[in-house]
């Protein structure tokens, strides 16, 4: 709890440096594995954004936007994980991935990775910056 | 706007912002639900003015386990602003005399002004912002655009350049709106539209509601400081 008190300092004297530089942006990807020693190959983006949003959805999200805000929190966790790895960030990301999975027969483990997207000249470049340990899948009712 | 009106209106707007945020957590994990259910109760007390001063104390104390739960703010700047407003409100209730109460609410107003001014300054000194490249990057590859179609805005350099300068100039010029009540209301209206655009384009709905809650403090401070000055 003492650690929580240190979060008050940037509240009382905020920096307000919103978007001062546009750094490389992390994406969370996951893969399902059949065995603990299997190498992940089929990486999928976690919570990909929709192609388009209707006006009604945009309006509703002004008042009710839990999934998107949770996704922004996971982006913060990913940034924290790259700057200063903690079990908390790994757990927050893993828990949400695990809850979203609908594993097929034979999928026993999953893994996630963080891919950094940045600009290189006029192109975008992707770099895998972190790969999580393999984690055992928990099935509903198990 | 007098002090009591500004304080009360801040309480109402902050309570509504906290209710909006807290309701979003009720579909989350059980430990989050417990924390935010309690926050809803305290926010309702604040909203209806029932023991407001103690509701602010309760909300400040509750922010500790919430910060601990997420190992920092859940939603970055919007959580920090919400907590800043809450602490200033709390201090404005328990300050020993009116001068200290004024300082508590005045500090909130000052931070609101700085939130625009500093944010504008760090952009305008950055060549990537001045060229439109930074905003283009936000649309092209950052985590914020709410849909893939919005990424195409990065391919409209004139629009992006104009939007970059509009944001920078507005943020830098915001303190000047304090000179007259009419310009301040105009400035706050533009600021509100700016936050609304961020909510629509980047899904930052919490910023929209929580920044509105700081506006009564600046309306009060403008009246307090500039009311007797004739231009």
Coordinates of C-alpha atoms in Angstrom, one line a residue:
Chain A
X1 CA 0.0 0.0 0.0
X2 CA 3.0 2.3 0.7
X3 CA 3.9 1.9 -3.0
X4 CA 0.4 3.3 -3.9
X5 CA 1.3 6.5 -2.1
X6 CA 4.1 7.1 -4.5
X7 CA 1.5 7.3 -7.3
X8 CA 0.1 10.4 -5.6
X9 CA 3.2 12.5 -6.5
X10 CA 2.6 12.7 -10.2
X11 CA -1.1 13.4 -9.4
X12 CA -0.3 16.4 -7.3
X13 CA 2.4 17.7 -9.6
X14 CA 1.4 16.4 -13.1
X15 CA 3.7 16.6 -16.1
X16 CA 0.9 17.1 -18.7
X17 CA 3.2 16.0 -21.5
X18 CA 0.6 14.4 -23.6
X19 CA 1.8 12.9 -26.9
X20 CA 5.1 14.9 -26.7
X21 CA 6.8 12.2 -28.7
X22 CA 5.2 9.3 -30.6
X23 CA 7.1 6.3 -29.5
X24 CA 7.0 2.8 -30.9
X25 CA 3.6 1.3 -30.1
X26 CA 3.2 -2.2 -28.7
X27 CA 0.7 -4.8 -30.0
X28 CA -0.2 -7.9 -28.1
X29 CA -0.3 -11.1 -30.0
X30 CA -1.0 -14.7 -28.8
X31 CA -0.6 -18.2 -30.0
X32 CA -2.1 -21.5 -29.0
X33 CA 0.2 -24.5 -28.4
X34 CA -0.4 -28.2 -28.2
X35 CA 2.6 -29.0 -26.0
X36 CA 4.9 -27.1 -23.6
X37 CA 7.8 -27.6 -25.9
X38 CA 6.0 -26.6 -29.1
X39 CA 7.3 -23.5 -30.9
X40 CA 4.6 -20.9 -31.5
X41 CA 4.0 -20.1 -35.2
X42 CA 0.4 -18.9 -35.7
X43 CA 0.4 -15.6 -33.9
X44 CA -2.9 -13.7 -33.8
X45 CA -3.4 -10.1 -32.7
X46 CA -5.3 -9.8 -29.4
X47 CA -8.4 -7.7 -29.6
X48 CA -7.8 -6.3 -33.1
X49 CA -9.7 -3.0 -33.7
X50 CA -12.7 -3.1 -36.0
X51 CA -12.5 -1.9 -39.6
X52 CA -15.1 0.7 -39.0
X53 CA -17.4 2.0 -36.2
X54 CA -21.0 3.1 -36.7
X55 CA -22.1 6.6 -35.5
X56 CA -24.3 4.8 -32.9
X57 CA -21.4 2.8 -31.6
X58 CA -19.2 5.9 -31.3
X59 CA -22.0 7.7 -29.5
X60 CA -22.6 4.8 -27.1
X61 CA -18.8 4.6 -26.4
X62 CA -18.9 8.1 -25.0
X63 CA -20.8 6.7 -22.1
X64 CA -19.9 3.0 -22.1
X65 CA -16.5 1.9 -23.4
X66 CA -15.2 -0.8 -21.0
X67 CA -13.5 -3.0 -23.6
X68 CA -11.6 -0.2 -25.2
X69 CA -10.5 1.3 -21.9
X70 CA -9.4 -2.2 -20.8
X71 CA -7.4 -2.5 -24.1
X72 CA -5.7 0.8 -23.4
X73 CA -4.9 -0.5 -19.9
X74 CA -3.3 -3.6 -21.5
X75 CA -1.2 -1.3 -23.7
X76 CA 0.0 0.4 -20.6
X77 CA 0.8 -3.0 -19.1
X78 CA 2.7 -3.9 -22.3
X79 CA 4.7 -0.6 -22.1
X80 CA 5.5 -1.3 -18.4
X81 CA 6.5 -4.8 -19.2
X82 CA 9.1 -3.5 -21.7
X83 CA 10.4 -0.8 -19.5
X84 CA 10.4 -2.6 -16.1
X85 CA 9.1 -6.2 -16.3
X86 CA 6.8 -7.2 -13.4
X87 CA 4.7 -10.3 -12.7
X88 CA 1.7 -7.9 -12.4
X89 CA 1.9 -6.9 -16.1
X90 CA 2.3 -10.5 -17.3
X91 CA -0.6 -11.6 -15.2
X92 CA -2.9 -8.8 -16.3
X93 CA -2.3 -9.6 -20.0
X94 CA -2.3 -13.4 -19.6
X95 CA -5.6 -13.4 -17.6
X96 CA -7.4 -11.5 -20.2
X97 CA -6.0 -13.6 -23.1
X98 CA -6.9 -16.8 -21.2
X99 CA -10.5 -15.5 -20.6
X100 CA -11.0 -14.8 -24.3
X101 CA -9.7 -18.1 -25.6
X102 CA -12.0 -20.8 -27.0
X103 CA -9.4 -23.6 -27.4
X104 CA -9.8 -26.5 -29.8
X105 CA -9.1 -30.0 -28.8
X106 CA -5.4 -30.5 -28.3
X107 CA -4.6 -26.8 -27.5
X108 CA -3.1 -27.1 -24.0
X109 CA -0.9 -24.0 -23.7
X110 CA -0.8 -20.4 -24.9
X111 CA 1.9 -17.8 -25.2
X112 CA 1.8 -14.1 -25.9
X113 CA 4.4 -11.7 -27.3
X114 CA 4.7 -7.9 -27.7
X115 CA 5.4 -6.5 -31.1
X116 CA 6.7 -3.0 -31.4
X117 CA 5.5 -1.0 -34.4
X118 CA 7.4 2.1 -35.3
X119 CA 8.2 4.3 -38.3
X120 CA 11.4 3.8 -40.3
X121 CA 11.6 6.5 -42.9
X122 CA 8.3 6.3 -44.8
X123 CA 7.6 2.7 -43.8
X124 CA 6.5 0.9 -40.7
X125 CA 8.7 -1.7 -39.0
X126 CA 7.7 -4.4 -36.6
X127 CA 10.0 -5.9 -34.0
X128 CA 9.2 -8.6 -31.5
X129 CA 10.2 -7.1 -28.1
X130 CA 9.0 -9.7 -25.6
X131 CA 7.8 -13.3 -25.6
X132 CA 6.1 -14.6 -22.5
X133 CA 6.6 -18.0 -20.9
X134 CA 4.2 -20.8 -22.1
X135 CA 1.2 -20.9 -19.9
X136 CA -1.1 -23.8 -19.2
X137 CA -4.7 -23.3 -20.5
X138 CA -7.4 -23.4 -17.9
X139 CA -10.7 -24.7 -19.4
X140 CA -14.1 -23.7 -18.0
X141 CA -15.1 -26.1 -15.2
X142 CA -11.6 -27.5 -15.0
Chain B
X1 CA -19.4 31.9 -10.4
X2 CA -18.9 32.0 -6.6
X3 CA -16.8 29.6 -4.6
X4 CA -19.6 27.5 -3.3
X5 CA -21.2 27.1 -6.7
X6 CA -17.9 26.1 -8.3
X7 CA -17.2 23.6 -5.5
X8 CA -20.6 22.1 -5.7
X9 CA -20.6 21.9 -9.5
X10 CA -17.2 20.3 -9.5
X11 CA -18.5 17.7 -7.0
X12 CA -21.5 16.9 -9.3
X13 CA -19.4 16.6 -12.5
X14 CA -16.7 14.6 -10.8
X15 CA -19.2 12.3 -9.2
X16 CA -20.8 11.7 -12.7
X17 CA -17.3 11.1 -14.2
X18 CA -16.5 8.6 -11.4
X19 CA -19.9 6.8 -11.9
X20 CA -19.2 6.5 -15.6
X21 CA -15.8 5.0 -15.0
X22 CA -16.8 2.8 -12.1
X23 CA -19.8 1.2 -13.9
X24 CA -17.4 0.1 -16.7
X25 CA -15.6 -2.0 -14.1
X26 CA -18.6 -3.9 -12.8
X27 CA -18.2 -6.5 -15.6
X28 CA -14.6 -7.1 -14.7
X29 CA -13.0 -9.5 -12.2
X30 CA -14.5 -9.9 -8.7
X31 CA -11.8 -7.9 -6.9
X32 CA -12.3 -5.0 -9.3
X33 CA -16.1 -5.2 -8.8
X34 CA -15.8 -4.8 -5.0
X35 CA -13.6 -1.8 -5.3
X36 CA -15.7 0.0 -7.8
X37 CA -19.0 -0.9 -6.2
X38 CA -17.8 1.0 -3.2
X39 CA -16.7 3.8 -5.4
X40 CA -20.2 4.0 -6.9
X41 CA -21.7 4.4 -3.4
X42 CA -19.3 7.2 -2.4
X43 CA -19.8 8.9 -5.8
X44 CA -23.6 8.8 -5.3
X45 CA -23.1 10.5 -1.9
X46 CA -21.0 13.2 -3.6
X47 CA -23.5 13.6 -6.5
X48 CA -26.4 14.2 -4.1
X49 CA -24.4 16.3 -1.7
X50 CA -24.8 13.9 1.2
X51 CA -21.8 14.3 3.6
X52 CA -19.8 15.5 0.5
X53 CA -16.7 16.3 2.5
X54 CA -16.6 12.8 4.0
X55 CA -17.4 11.3 0.6
X56 CA -14.3 13.0 -0.8
X57 CA -12.2 11.6 2.1
X58 CA -13.6 8.1 1.4
X59 CA -12.9 8.4 -2.3
X60 CA -9.3 9.6 -1.7
X61 CA -8.7 6.6 0.7
X62 CA -10.3 4.2 -1.8
X63 CA -8.0 5.4 -4.5
X64 CA -5.1 3.7 -2.7
X65 CA -6.3 0.1 -3.2
X66 CA -7.4 1.0 -6.7
X67 CA -3.9 2.3 -7.5
X68 CA -2.4 -0.8 -5.9
X69 CA -4.8 -3.1 -7.9
X70 CA -3.6 -1.7 -11.2
X71 CA 0.0 -0.8 -10.0
X72 CA -0.7 2.8 -11.1
X73 CA -3.5 4.6 -12.9
X74 CA -5.8 2.4 -14.9
X75 CA -6.4 5.0 -17.5
X76 CA -3.3 7.2 -17.4
X77 CA -4.0 10.9 -17.6
X78 CA -7.7 10.8 -17.0
X79 CA -7.3 8.9 -13.7
X80 CA -4.6 11.4 -12.7
X81 CA -6.8 14.4 -13.4
X82 CA -9.7 12.7 -11.6
X83 CA -7.6 12.2 -8.6
X84 CA -6.2 15.7 -8.7
X85 CA -9.7 17.1 -8.8
X86 CA -10.7 14.9 -5.9
X87 CA -7.8 15.9 -3.7
X88 CA -8.3 19.6 -4.4
X89 CA -12.0 19.2 -3.6
X90 CA -11.2 17.3 -0.4
X91 CA -8.7 20.0 0.7
X92 CA -11.2 22.8 -0.2
X93 CA -13.6 21.2 2.3
X94 CA -11.2 20.7 5.1
X95 CA -9.0 23.9 4.7
X96 CA -9.0 25.9 7.9
X97 CA -10.2 29.2 6.4
X98 CA -11.5 30.7 3.1
X99 CA -8.0 31.7 1.9
X100 CA -6.8 28.1 2.0
X101 CA -10.0 26.9 0.4
X102 CA -9.4 29.4 -2.4
X103 CA -5.9 28.1 -2.8
X104 CA -7.1 24.4 -3.0
X105 CA -9.6 25.2 -5.8
X106 CA -7.2 27.7 -7.4
X107 CA -4.5 25.1 -7.6
X108 CA -6.9 22.9 -9.6
X109 CA -7.7 25.8 -11.9
X110 CA -4.0 26.4 -12.4
X111 CA -3.3 22.8 -13.2
X112 CA -6.2 22.8 -15.7
X113 CA -4.5 25.8 -17.5
X114 CA -1.1 24.0 -17.4
X115 CA -2.6 20.8 -18.8
X116 CA -3.3 22.7 -22.0
X117 CA -0.3 25.0 -22.0
X118 CA 2.4 22.4 -21.2
X119 CA 0.8 19.9 -23.6
X120 CA 0.9 22.5 -26.3
X121 CA 4.5 23.6 -25.5
X122 CA 6.0 20.1 -25.6
X123 CA 4.4 19.7 -29.0
X124 CA 5.4 23.0 -30.6
X125 CA 9.1 22.6 -29.7
X126 CA 9.0 19.2 -31.4
X127 CA 9.8 19.4 -35.2
X128 CA 7.8 16.3 -35.8
X129 CA 4.7 18.0 -34.5
X130 CA 5.4 21.2 -36.4
X131 CA 5.6 19.3 -39.7
X132 CA 2.5 17.2 -39.0
X133 CA 4.6 14.0 -38.8
X134 CA 3.8 13.2 -35.2
X135 CA 0.0 13.4 -35.6
X136 CA 0.4 11.3 -38.7
X137 CA 2.2 8.7 -36.7
X138 CA -0.6 8.7 -34.1
X139 CA -3.0 7.8 -36.8
X140 CA -0.7 5.5 -38.7
X141 CA 0.6 3.1 -36.0
X142 CA -0.2 4.2 -32.5
X143 CA -2.6 2.1 -30.3
X144 CA -5.2 4.9 -30.2
X145 CA -7.3 5.0 -33.4
X146 CA -10.6 3.2 -32.6
X147 CA -10.9 1.7 -36.1
X148 CA -8.7 0.6 -39.0
X149 CA -10.4 3.1 -41.4
X150 CA -9.2 6.0 -39.2
X151 CA -5.6 5.1 -40.1
X152 CA -6.1 6.4 -43.6
X153 CA -6.2 10.0 -42.1
X154 CA -2.4 9.6 -41.9
X155 CA -2.3 9.7 -45.7
X156 CA -3.9 13.2 -45.8
X157 CA -0.9 15.4 -45.0
X158 CA -2.7 18.8 -45.4
X159 CA -5.4 17.7 -43.0
X160 CA -3.0 16.3 -40.5
X161 CA -0.8 19.4 -40.7
X162 CA -3.8 21.8 -40.2
X163 CA -5.0 19.7 -37.3
X164 CA -1.6 19.6 -35.7
X165 CA -1.3 23.4 -35.8
X166 CA -4.9 23.9 -34.6
X167 CA -4.2 21.7 -31.6
X168 CA -0.9 23.3 -30.8
X169 CA -2.1 26.9 -31.2
X170 CA -5.2 26.2 -29.2
X171 CA -3.3 24.6 -26.3
X172 CA -0.6 27.4 -26.2
X173 CA -3.2 30.1 -26.4
X174 CA -5.6 28.7 -23.8
X175 CA -4.2 30.9 -20.9
X176 CA -5.1 34.0 -22.9
X177 CA -8.8 33.0 -22.7
X178 CA -8.7 33.9 -19.0
X179 CA -8.7 37.6 -19.8
X180 CA -12.5 37.9 -20.2
X181 CA -15.4 35.7 -19.2
X182 CA -16.6 35.5 -22.8
X183 CA -13.2 34.4 -24.1
X184 CA -12.9 31.8 -21.3
X185 CA -16.3 30.3 -22.2
X186 CA -15.3 30.2 -25.8
X187 CA -12.0 28.6 -24.9
X188 CA -13.6 26.0 -22.7
X189 CA -16.1 25.2 -25.5
X190 CA -13.3 24.6 -27.9
X191 CA -11.5 22.6 -25.3
X192 CA -14.6 20.5 -24.7
X193 CA -14.9 19.9 -28.5
X194 CA -11.2 18.9 -28.5
X195 CA -11.8 16.3 -25.8
X196 CA -14.9 15.1 -27.6
X197 CA -12.9 14.6 -30.8
X198 CA -10.3 12.6 -28.8
X199 CA -13.2 10.5 -27.4
X200 CA -14.6 9.9 -30.9
X201 CA -11.3 9.2 -32.7
X202 CA -9.2 7.6 -30.0
X203 CA -11.9 6.2 -27.6
X204 CA -10.7 8.5 -24.8
X205 CA -14.2 9.0 -23.3
X206 CA -12.9 9.2 -19.7
X207 CA -10.8 12.2 -20.5
X208 CA -13.8 14.0 -21.9
X209 CA -15.9 13.6 -18.7
X210 CA -13.2 14.2 -16.2
X211 CA -11.8 17.3 -17.8
X212 CA -15.3 18.9 -17.8
X213 CA -15.3 18.4 -14.1
X214 CA -12.3 20.8 -13.7
X215 CA -14.0 23.6 -15.7
X216 CA -16.0 25.2 -12.8
X217 CA -12.8 25.9 -10.9
X218 CA -11.4 27.9 -13.8
X219 CA -14.7 29.8 -14.2
X220 CA -14.5 30.7 -10.5
X221 CA -10.9 31.7 -10.6
X222 CA -11.4 33.9 -13.6
X223 CA -14.2 35.7 -11.8
X224 CA -12.1 35.9 -8.6
X225 CA -9.0 37.3 -10.2
X226 CA -10.1 39.3 -13.2
X227 CA -13.6 40.5 -12.2
X228 CA -12.3 43.9 -11.0
X229 CA -9.9 44.4 -13.9
X230 CA -11.3 46.5 -16.7
X231 CA -9.9 46.0 -20.3

